[in-house]
Coordinates of C-alpha atoms in Angstrom, one line a residue:
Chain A
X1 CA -133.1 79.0 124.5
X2 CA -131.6 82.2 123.2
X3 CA -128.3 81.5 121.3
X4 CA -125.0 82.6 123.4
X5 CA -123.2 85.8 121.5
X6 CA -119.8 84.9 120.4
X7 CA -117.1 87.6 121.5
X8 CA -114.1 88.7 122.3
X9 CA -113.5 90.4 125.0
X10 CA -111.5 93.8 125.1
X11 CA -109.5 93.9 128.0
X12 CA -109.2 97.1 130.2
X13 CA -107.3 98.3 132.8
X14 CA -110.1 97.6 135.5
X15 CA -110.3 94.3 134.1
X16 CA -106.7 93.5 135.2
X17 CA -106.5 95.0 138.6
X18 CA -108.9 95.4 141.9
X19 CA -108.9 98.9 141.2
X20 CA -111.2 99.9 144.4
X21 CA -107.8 98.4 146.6
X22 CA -106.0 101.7 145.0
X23 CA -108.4 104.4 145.3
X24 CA -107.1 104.9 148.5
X25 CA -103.8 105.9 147.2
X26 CA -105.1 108.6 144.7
X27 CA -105.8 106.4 141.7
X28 CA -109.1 107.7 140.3
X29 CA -111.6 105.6 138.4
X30 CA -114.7 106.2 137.0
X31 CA -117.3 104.1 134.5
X32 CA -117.0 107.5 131.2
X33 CA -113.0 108.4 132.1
X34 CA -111.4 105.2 132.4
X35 CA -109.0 105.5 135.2
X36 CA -106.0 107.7 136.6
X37 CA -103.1 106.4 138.7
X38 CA -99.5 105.9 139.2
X39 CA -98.6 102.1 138.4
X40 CA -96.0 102.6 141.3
X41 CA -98.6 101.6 143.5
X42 CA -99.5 98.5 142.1
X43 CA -97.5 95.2 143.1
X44 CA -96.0 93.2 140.1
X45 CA -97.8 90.2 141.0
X46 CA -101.0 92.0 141.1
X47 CA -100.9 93.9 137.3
X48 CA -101.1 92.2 134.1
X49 CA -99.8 88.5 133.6
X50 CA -97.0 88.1 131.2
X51 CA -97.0 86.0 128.4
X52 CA -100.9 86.6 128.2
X53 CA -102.1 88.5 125.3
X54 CA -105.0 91.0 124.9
X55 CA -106.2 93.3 122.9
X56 CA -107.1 96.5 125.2
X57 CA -110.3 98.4 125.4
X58 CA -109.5 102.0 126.2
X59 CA -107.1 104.4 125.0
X60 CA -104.2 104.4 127.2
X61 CA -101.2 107.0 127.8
X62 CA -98.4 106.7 130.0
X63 CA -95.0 108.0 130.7
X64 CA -92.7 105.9 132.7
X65 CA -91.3 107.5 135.6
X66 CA -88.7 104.6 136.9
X67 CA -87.7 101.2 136.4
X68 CA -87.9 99.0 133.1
X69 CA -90.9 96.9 131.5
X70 CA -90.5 95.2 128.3
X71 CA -93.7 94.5 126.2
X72 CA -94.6 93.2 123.1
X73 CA -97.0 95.4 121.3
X74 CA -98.6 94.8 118.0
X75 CA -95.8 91.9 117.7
X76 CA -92.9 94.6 117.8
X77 CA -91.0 94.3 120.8
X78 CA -91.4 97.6 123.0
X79 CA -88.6 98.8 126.1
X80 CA -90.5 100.9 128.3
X81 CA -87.6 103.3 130.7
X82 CA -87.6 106.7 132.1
X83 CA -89.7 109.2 130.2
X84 CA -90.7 106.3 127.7
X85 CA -94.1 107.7 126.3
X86 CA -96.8 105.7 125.6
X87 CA -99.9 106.1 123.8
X88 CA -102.2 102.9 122.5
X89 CA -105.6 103.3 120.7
X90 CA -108.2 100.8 121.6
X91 CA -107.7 97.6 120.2
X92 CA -104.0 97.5 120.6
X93 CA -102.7 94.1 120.8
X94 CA -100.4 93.9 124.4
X95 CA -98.4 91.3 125.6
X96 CA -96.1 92.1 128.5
X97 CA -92.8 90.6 128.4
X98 CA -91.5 91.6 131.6
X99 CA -91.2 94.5 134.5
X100 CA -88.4 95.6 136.9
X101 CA -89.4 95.6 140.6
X102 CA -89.3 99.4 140.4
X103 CA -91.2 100.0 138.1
X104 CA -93.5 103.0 138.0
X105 CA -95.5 105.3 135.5
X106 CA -98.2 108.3 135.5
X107 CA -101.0 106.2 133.6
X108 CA -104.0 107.5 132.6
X109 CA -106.9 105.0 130.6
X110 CA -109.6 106.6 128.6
X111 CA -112.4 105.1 126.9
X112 CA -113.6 108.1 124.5
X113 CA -110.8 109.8 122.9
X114 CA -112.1 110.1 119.0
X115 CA -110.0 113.0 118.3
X116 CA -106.9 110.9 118.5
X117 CA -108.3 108.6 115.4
X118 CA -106.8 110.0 112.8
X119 CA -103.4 111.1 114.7
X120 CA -103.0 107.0 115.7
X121 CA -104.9 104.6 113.9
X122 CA -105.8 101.4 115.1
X123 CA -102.1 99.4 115.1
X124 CA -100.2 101.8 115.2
X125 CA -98.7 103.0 118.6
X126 CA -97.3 106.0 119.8
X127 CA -93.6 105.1 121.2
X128 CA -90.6 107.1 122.1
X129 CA -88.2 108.2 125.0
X130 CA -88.7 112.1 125.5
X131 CA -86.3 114.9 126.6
X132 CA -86.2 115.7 130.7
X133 CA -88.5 118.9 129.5
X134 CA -91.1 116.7 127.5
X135 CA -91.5 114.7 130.8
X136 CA -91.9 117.2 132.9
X137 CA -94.8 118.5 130.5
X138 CA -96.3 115.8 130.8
X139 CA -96.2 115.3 134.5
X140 CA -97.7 118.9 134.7
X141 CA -100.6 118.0 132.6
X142 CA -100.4 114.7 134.5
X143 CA -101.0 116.9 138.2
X144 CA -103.4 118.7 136.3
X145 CA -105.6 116.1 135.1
X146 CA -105.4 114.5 138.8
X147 CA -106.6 117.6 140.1
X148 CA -109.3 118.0 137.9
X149 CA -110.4 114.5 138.4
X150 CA -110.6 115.3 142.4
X151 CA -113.2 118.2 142.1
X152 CA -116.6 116.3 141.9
X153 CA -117.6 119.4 140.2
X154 CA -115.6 119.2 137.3
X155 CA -117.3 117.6 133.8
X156 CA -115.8 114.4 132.1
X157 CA -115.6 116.9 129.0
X158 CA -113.3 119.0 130.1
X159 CA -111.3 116.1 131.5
X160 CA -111.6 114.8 128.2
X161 CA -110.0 117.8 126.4
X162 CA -107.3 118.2 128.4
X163 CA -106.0 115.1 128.3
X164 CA -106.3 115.1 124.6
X165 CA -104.2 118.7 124.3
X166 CA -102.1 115.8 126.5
X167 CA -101.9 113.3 123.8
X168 CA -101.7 116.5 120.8
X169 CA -98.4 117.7 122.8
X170 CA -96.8 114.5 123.2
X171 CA -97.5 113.6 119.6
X172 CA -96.0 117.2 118.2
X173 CA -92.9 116.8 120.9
X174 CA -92.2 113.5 118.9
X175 CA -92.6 114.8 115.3
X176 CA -90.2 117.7 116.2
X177 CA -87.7 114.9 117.2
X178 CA -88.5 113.0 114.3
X179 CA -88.2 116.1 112.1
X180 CA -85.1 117.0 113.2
X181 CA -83.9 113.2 112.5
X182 CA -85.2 113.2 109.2
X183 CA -81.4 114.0 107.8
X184 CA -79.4 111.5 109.7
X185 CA -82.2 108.5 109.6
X186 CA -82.9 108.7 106.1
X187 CA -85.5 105.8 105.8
X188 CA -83.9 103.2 103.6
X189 CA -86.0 101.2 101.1
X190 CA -85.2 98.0 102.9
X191 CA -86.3 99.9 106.3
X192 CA -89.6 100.8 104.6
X193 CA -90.5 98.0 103.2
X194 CA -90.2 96.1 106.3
X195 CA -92.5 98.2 107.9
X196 CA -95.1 98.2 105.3
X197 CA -95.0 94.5 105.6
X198 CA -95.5 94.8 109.5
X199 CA -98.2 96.9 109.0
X200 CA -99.6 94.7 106.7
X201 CA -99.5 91.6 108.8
X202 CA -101.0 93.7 111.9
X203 CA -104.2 94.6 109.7
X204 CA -104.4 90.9 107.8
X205 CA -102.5 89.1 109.6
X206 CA -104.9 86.5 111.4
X207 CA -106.5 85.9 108.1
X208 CA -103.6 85.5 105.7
X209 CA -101.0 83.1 106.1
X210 CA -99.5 83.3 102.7
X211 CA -96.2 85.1 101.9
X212 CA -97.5 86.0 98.3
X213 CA -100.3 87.8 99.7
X214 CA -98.0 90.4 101.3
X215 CA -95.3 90.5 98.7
X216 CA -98.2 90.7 96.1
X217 CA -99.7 94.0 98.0
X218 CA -96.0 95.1 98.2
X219 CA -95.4 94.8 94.8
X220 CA -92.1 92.4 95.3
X221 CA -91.5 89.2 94.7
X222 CA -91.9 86.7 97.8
X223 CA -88.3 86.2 97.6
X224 CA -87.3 89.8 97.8
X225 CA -89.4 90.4 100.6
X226 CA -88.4 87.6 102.6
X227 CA -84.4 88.5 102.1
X228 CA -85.4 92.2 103.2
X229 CA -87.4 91.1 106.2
X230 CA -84.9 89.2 107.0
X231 CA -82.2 91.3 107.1
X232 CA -83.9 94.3 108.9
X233 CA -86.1 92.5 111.3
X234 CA -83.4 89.1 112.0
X235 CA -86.6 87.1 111.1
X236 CA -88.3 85.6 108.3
X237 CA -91.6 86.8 106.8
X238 CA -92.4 83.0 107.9
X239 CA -91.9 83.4 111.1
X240 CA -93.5 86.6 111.5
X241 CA -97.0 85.6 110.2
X242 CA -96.9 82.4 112.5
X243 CA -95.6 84.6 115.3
X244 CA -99.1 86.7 114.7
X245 CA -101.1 83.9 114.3
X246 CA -100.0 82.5 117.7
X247 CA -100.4 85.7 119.3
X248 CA -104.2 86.3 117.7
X249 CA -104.7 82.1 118.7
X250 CA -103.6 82.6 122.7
X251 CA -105.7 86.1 123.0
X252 CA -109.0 84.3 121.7
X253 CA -108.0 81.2 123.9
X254 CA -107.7 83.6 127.0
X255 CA -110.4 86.6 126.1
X256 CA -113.3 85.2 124.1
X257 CA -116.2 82.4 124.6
X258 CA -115.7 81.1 121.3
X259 CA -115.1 76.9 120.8
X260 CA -111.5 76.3 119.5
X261 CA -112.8 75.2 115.6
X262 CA -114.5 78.3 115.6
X263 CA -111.2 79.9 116.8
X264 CA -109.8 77.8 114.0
X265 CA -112.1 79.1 111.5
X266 CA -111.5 82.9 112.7
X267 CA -107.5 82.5 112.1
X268 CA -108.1 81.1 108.1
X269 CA -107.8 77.3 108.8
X270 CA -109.7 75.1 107.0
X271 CA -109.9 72.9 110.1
X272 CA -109.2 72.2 113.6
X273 CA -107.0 69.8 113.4
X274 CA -104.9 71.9 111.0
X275 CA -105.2 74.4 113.8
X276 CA -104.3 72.0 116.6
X277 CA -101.2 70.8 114.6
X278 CA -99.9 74.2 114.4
X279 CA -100.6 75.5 117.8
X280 CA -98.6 72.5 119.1
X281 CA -96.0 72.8 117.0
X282 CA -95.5 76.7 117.9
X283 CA -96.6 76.6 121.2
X284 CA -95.2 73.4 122.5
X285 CA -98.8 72.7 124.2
X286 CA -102.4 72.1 123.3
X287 CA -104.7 74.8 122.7
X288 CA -106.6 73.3 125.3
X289 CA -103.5 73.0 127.8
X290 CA -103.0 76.6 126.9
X291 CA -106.4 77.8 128.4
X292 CA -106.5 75.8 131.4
X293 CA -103.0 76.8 132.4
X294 CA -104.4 80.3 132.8
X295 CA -107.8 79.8 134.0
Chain B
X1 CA -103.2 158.7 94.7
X2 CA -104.6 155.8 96.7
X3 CA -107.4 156.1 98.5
X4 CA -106.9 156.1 102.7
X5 CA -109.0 153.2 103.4
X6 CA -111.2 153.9 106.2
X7 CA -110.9 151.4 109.2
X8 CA -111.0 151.2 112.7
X9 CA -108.2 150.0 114.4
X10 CA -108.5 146.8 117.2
X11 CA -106.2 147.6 119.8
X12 CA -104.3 144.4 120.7
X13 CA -101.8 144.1 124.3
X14 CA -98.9 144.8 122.3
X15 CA -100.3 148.3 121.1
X16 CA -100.7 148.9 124.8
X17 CA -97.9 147.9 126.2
X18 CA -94.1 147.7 125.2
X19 CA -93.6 144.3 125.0
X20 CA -90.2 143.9 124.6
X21 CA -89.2 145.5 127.9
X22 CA -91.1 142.6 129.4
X23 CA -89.8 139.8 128.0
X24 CA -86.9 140.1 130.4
X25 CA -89.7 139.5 132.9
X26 CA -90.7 136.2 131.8
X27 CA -93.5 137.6 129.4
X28 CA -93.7 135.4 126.5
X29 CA -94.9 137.1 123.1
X30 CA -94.8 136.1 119.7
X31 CA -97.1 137.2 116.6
X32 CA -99.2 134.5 116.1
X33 CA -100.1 133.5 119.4
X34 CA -100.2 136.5 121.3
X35 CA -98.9 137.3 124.7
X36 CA -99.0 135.8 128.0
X37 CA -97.3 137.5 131.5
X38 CA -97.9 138.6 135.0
X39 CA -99.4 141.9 134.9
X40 CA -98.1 142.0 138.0
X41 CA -95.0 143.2 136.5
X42 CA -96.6 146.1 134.9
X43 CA -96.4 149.4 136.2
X44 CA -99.7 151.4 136.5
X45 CA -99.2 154.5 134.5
X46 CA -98.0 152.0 131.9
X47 CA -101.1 150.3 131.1
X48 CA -103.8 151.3 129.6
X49 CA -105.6 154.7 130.4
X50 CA -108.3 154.9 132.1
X51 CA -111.6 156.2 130.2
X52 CA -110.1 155.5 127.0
X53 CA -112.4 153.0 125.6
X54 CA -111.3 150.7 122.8
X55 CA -112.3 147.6 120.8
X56 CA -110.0 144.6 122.1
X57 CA -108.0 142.7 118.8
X58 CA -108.0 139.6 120.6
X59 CA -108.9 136.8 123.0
X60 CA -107.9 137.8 126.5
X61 CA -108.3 134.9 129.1
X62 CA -107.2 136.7 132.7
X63 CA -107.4 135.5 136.4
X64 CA -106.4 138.2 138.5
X65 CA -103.9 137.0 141.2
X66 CA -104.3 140.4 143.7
X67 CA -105.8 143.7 143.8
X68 CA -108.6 145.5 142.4
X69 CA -109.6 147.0 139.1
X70 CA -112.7 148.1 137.5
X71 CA -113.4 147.9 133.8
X72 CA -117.0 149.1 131.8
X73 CA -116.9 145.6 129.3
X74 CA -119.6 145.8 126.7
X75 CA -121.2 148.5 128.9
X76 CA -121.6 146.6 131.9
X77 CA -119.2 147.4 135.3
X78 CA -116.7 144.8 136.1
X79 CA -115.1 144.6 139.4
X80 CA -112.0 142.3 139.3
X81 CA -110.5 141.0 142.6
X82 CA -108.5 137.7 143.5
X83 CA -109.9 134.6 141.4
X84 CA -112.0 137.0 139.3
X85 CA -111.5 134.8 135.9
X86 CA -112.4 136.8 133.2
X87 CA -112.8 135.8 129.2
X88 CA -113.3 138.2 126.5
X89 CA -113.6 137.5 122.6
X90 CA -112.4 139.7 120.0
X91 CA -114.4 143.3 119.2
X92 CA -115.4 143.1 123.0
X93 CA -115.4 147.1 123.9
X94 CA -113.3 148.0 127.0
X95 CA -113.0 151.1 128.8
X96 CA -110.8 150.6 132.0
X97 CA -111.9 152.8 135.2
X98 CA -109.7 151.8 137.7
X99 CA -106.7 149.5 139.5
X100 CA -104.9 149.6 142.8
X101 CA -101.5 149.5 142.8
X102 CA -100.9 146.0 143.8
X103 CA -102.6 144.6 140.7
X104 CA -102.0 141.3 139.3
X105 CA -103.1 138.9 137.1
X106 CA -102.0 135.8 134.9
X107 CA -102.8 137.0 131.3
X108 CA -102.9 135.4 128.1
X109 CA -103.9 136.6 124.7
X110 CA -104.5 135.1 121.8
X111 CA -105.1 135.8 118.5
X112 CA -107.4 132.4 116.9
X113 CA -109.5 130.6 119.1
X114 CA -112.3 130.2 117.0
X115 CA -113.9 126.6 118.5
X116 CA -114.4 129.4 121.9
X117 CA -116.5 131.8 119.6
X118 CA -120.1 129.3 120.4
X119 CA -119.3 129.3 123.9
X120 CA -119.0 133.3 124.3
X121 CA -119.9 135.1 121.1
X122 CA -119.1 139.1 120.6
X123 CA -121.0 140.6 122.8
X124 CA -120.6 138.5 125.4
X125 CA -117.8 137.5 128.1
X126 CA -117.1 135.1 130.9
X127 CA -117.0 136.8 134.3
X128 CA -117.0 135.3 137.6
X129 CA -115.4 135.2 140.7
X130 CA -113.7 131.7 141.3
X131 CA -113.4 129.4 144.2
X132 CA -109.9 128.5 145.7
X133 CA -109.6 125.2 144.0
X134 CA -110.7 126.9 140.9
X135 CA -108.4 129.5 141.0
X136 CA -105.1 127.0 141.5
X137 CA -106.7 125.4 138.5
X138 CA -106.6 128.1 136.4
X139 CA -102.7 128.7 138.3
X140 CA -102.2 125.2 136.8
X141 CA -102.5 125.4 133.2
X142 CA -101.0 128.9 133.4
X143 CA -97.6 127.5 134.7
X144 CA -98.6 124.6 132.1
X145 CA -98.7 127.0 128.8
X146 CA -95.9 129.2 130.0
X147 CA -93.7 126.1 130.3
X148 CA -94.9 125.2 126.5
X149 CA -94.1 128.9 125.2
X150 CA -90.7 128.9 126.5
X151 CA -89.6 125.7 124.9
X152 CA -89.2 126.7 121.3
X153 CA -89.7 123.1 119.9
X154 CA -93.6 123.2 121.0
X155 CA -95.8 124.4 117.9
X156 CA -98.4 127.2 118.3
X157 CA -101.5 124.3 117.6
X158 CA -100.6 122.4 120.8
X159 CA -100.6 125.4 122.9
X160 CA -103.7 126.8 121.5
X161 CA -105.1 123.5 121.9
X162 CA -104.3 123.7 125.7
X163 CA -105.5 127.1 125.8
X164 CA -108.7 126.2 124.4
X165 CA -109.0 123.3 127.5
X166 CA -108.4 126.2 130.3
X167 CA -111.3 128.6 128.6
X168 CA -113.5 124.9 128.3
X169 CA -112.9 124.2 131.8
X170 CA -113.4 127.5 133.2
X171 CA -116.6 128.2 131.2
X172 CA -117.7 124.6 132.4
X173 CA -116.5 125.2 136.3
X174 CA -119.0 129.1 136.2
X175 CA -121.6 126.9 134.6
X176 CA -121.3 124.6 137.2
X177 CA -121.7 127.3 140.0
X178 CA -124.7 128.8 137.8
X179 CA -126.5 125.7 137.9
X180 CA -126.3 125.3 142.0
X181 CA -127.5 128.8 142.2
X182 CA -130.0 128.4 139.5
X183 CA -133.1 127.3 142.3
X184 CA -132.0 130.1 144.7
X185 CA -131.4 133.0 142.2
X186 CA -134.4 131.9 139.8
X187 CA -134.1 134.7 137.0
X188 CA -137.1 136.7 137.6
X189 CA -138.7 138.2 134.4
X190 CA -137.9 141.8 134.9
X191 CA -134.1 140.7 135.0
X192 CA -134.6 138.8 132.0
X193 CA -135.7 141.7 129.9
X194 CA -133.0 143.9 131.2
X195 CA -130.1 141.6 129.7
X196 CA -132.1 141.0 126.9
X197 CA -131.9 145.1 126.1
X198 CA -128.5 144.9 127.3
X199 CA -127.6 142.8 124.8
X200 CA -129.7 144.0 122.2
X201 CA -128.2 147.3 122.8
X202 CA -124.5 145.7 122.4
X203 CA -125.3 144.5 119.3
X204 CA -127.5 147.4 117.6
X205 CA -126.8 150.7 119.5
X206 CA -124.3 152.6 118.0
X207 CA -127.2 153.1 115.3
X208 CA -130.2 152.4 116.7
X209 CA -131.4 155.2 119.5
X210 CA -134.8 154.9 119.6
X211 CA -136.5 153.0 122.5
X212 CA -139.4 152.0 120.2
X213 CA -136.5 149.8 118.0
X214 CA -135.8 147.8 121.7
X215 CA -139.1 147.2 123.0
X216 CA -140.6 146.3 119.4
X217 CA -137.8 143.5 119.2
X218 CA -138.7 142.5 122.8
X219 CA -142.6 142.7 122.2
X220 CA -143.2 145.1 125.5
X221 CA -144.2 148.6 125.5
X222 CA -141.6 151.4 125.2
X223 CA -143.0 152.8 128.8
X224 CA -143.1 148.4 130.3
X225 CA -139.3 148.6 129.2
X226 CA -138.6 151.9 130.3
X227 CA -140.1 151.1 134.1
X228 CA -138.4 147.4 134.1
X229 CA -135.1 149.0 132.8
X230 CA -134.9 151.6 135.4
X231 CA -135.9 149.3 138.1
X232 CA -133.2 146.6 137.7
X233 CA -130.4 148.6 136.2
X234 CA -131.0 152.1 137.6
X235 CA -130.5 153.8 134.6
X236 CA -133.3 154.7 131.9
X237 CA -133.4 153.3 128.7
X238 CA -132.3 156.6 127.2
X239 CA -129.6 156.8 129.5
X240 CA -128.0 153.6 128.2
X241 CA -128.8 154.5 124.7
X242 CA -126.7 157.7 124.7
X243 CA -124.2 155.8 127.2
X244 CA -123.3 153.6 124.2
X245 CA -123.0 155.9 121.4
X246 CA -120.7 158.0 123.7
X247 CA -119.1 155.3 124.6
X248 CA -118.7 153.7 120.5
X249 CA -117.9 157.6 119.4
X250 CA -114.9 158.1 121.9
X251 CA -113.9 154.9 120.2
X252 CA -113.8 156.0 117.2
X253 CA -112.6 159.4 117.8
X254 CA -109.4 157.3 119.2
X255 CA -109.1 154.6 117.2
X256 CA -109.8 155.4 114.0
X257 CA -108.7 157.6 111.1
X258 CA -112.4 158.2 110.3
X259 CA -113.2 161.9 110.1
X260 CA -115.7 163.2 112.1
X261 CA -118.5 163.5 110.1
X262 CA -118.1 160.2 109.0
X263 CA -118.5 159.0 112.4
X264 CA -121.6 160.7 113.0
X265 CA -122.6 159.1 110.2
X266 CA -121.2 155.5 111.6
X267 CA -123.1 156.3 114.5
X268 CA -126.5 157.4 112.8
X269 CA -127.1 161.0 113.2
X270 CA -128.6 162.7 110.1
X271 CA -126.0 165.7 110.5
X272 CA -122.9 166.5 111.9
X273 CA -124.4 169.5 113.8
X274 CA -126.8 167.3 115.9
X275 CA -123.9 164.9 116.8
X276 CA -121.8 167.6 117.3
X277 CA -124.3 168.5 120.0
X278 CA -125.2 165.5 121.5
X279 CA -121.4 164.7 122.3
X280 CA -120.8 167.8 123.8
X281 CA -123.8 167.6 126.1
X282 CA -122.8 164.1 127.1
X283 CA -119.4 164.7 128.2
X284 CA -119.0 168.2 128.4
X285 CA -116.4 168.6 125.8
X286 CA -116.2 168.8 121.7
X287 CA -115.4 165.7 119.8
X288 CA -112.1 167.6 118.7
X289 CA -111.0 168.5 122.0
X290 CA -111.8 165.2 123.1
X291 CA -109.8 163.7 120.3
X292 CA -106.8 166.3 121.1
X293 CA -106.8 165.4 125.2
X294 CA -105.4 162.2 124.2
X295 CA -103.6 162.3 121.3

């Protein structure tokens, strides 16, 4: 008997939807690209569950074109409106919170995007609401891709470029905002240092459980840190690092054949019933309940 | 006193043309990017002479919207009509012939686009006659990079960058069309040889006028190249060979503050006498006179 492969499973888009149901309204989809379509054709009930989080497989960049969705990414909370722009790397975690009934977005997923590496790293995100003349840019590179996606003649690399000139504008339309920001927002030290620790906890966070691990790599004392995470966030360092271990424990429950001690043992406990303890006491269920409920 | 240092000069659209009398029009130009309009909106006797060859300063990326022109590019005759896309890098030698009156064309130039120079090195250009979908393409990312240069908040390196993914994907759609006609057309070997002396003679003629130096390099006979010359091109191999030093010396006599002895010199004759000569045989005139005509 050859010995299963533990994984876990990044999620795409074609994961979570029937996709061949909404080729016949334009969406596009092939194995290299990834996929193309307006989310105003797909049915609430249909996309992605909320409450359910995965980490995603493709690069994926979007502009919402009406309605509200609210989704937790990376553990920051994230309210997606009109001309919200969007752009996650691979291996982004995602948790939707909620969508309006009206909600719709030009949505493009893409498995190979290198060039994008070093512009967003892994946990980071790009996130803003852009101008009425940013959104129409990217609506017209948005037709354009479509277009170029409908000729059969047309190569996946040239797709490819274009959306990342795509990606390259949106990301320069945001630093001129930024830039011109710089004066008024001023970055406090409190501000910064809150998001050094978020960062932290996004790259370490399933391991390390400890506040002195963070405030040690911070070079502040636990006490400090927790006051100014605190005040900036409205939550404690404490609660943060549970909130990421919880979120880490439901993906592997949901999107990996792992056994829950081994899920323990991946998330820094030094056993399961540790583990079981603490999922209870977050979650208000078994790890077990958990995974049947959405099986 | 300084020395005059001796250069030639690379004309660029804006020693051509009067930009600012276009921007009105919706031309957009600025120094490091270049230009981009409708030629549309440029009156005939404005442009550039005809039989006044030059060396072009930058990338020109061009799909002609209506009307005919003809242009000698790198030697070779180009007939441009509706969906003609046409791609030439820096140093490409230009000599228009002719337009009609009803000539237009979306136009871009562009100073740096050095990831293109692989894809058509000097010497070389992208020429072809586009399909429909092709051409609205092209239309596309036009309207696309026009919208970008008119918002002042967009940096030069995202519209280069979209530039760089029209040139890709119209290099990618002619390749496309090559490789559909490649069983039909089937290069035969006579063809072969005459681009390879074409392009040989791009590179090397301005000094190089023996036919022995060409069919050395392509290991044939000087009579083998001679006959396969003549029979695909119509022209003898001498013919092209004075054909592009008259060509490279009206050049020079127009673009450069080189004296003339010093471009028959550039152009490899032992003494000014026997290019003297040569050029007044060619085109009936003296270099002088030549140089006064249009001066």
């Amino acid at each position: 008997m050859t010995k299963k492969i533990k994984e876990v499973q990044l999620i795409s888009i074609s994961d979570l939807l029937d996709i061949e149901k909404y080729k016949e309204n334009g969406a596009y989809f092939c194995e290299r690209f990834g996929i193309m379509m307006n989310l105003g054709d797909v049915p609430e009930n249909e996309w992605m569950n909320p409450y359910q989080p995965y980490r995603s497989k493709e690069w994926r960049i979007a502009r919402i074109t009406s309605g509200v969705s609210k989704y937790i990414i990376n553990l920051q909370e994230h309210v997606l409106q009109k001309n919200t722009i969007h752009i996650l790397p691979p291996g982004t975690l995602v948790m939707k919170v909620s969508q309006s009934d009206d909600l719709s977005a030009e949505f493009l997923s893409i498995y190979d995007l290198d060039e994008l590496n070093s512009r967003i790293p892994q946990g980071h995100t790009l996130y803003y609401t852009a101008d009425e003349e940013t959104g129409l840019r990217f609506h017209e590179y948005y037709k354009l891709i479509l277009r170029m996606t409908q000729d059969s003649r047309t190569p996946f690399t040239s797709i490819r470029l274009t959306a990342f000139a795509l990606a390259e504008d949106m990301i320069s339309q945001q630093e001129e905002i930024q830039g011109k920001n710089k004066d008024k927002i001023k970055l406090n030290r409190h501000q910064l240092l809150n998001d050094q620790f978020m960062e932290l906890l996004n790259q370490q966070g399933t391991l390390k459980h400890e506040i002195r691990f963070y405030s040690d790599l911070l070079f502040v004392t636990p006490n400090y840190l927790s006051n100014v995470v605190k005040e900036i966030s409205g939550q404690t360092v404490s609660w943060w690092i549970n909130y990421m271990v919880v979120m880490e424990a439901k993906m592997l429950l949901l999107h990996s054949n792992l056994q829950i001690g081994e899920i323990a043992d991946r998330l820094g406990f030094s056993n399961l019933p540790f583990f079981s303890r603490f999922f209870k006491r977050e979650t208000g269920m078994t790890a077990v309940a958990f995974q049947k409920q959405f099986s």
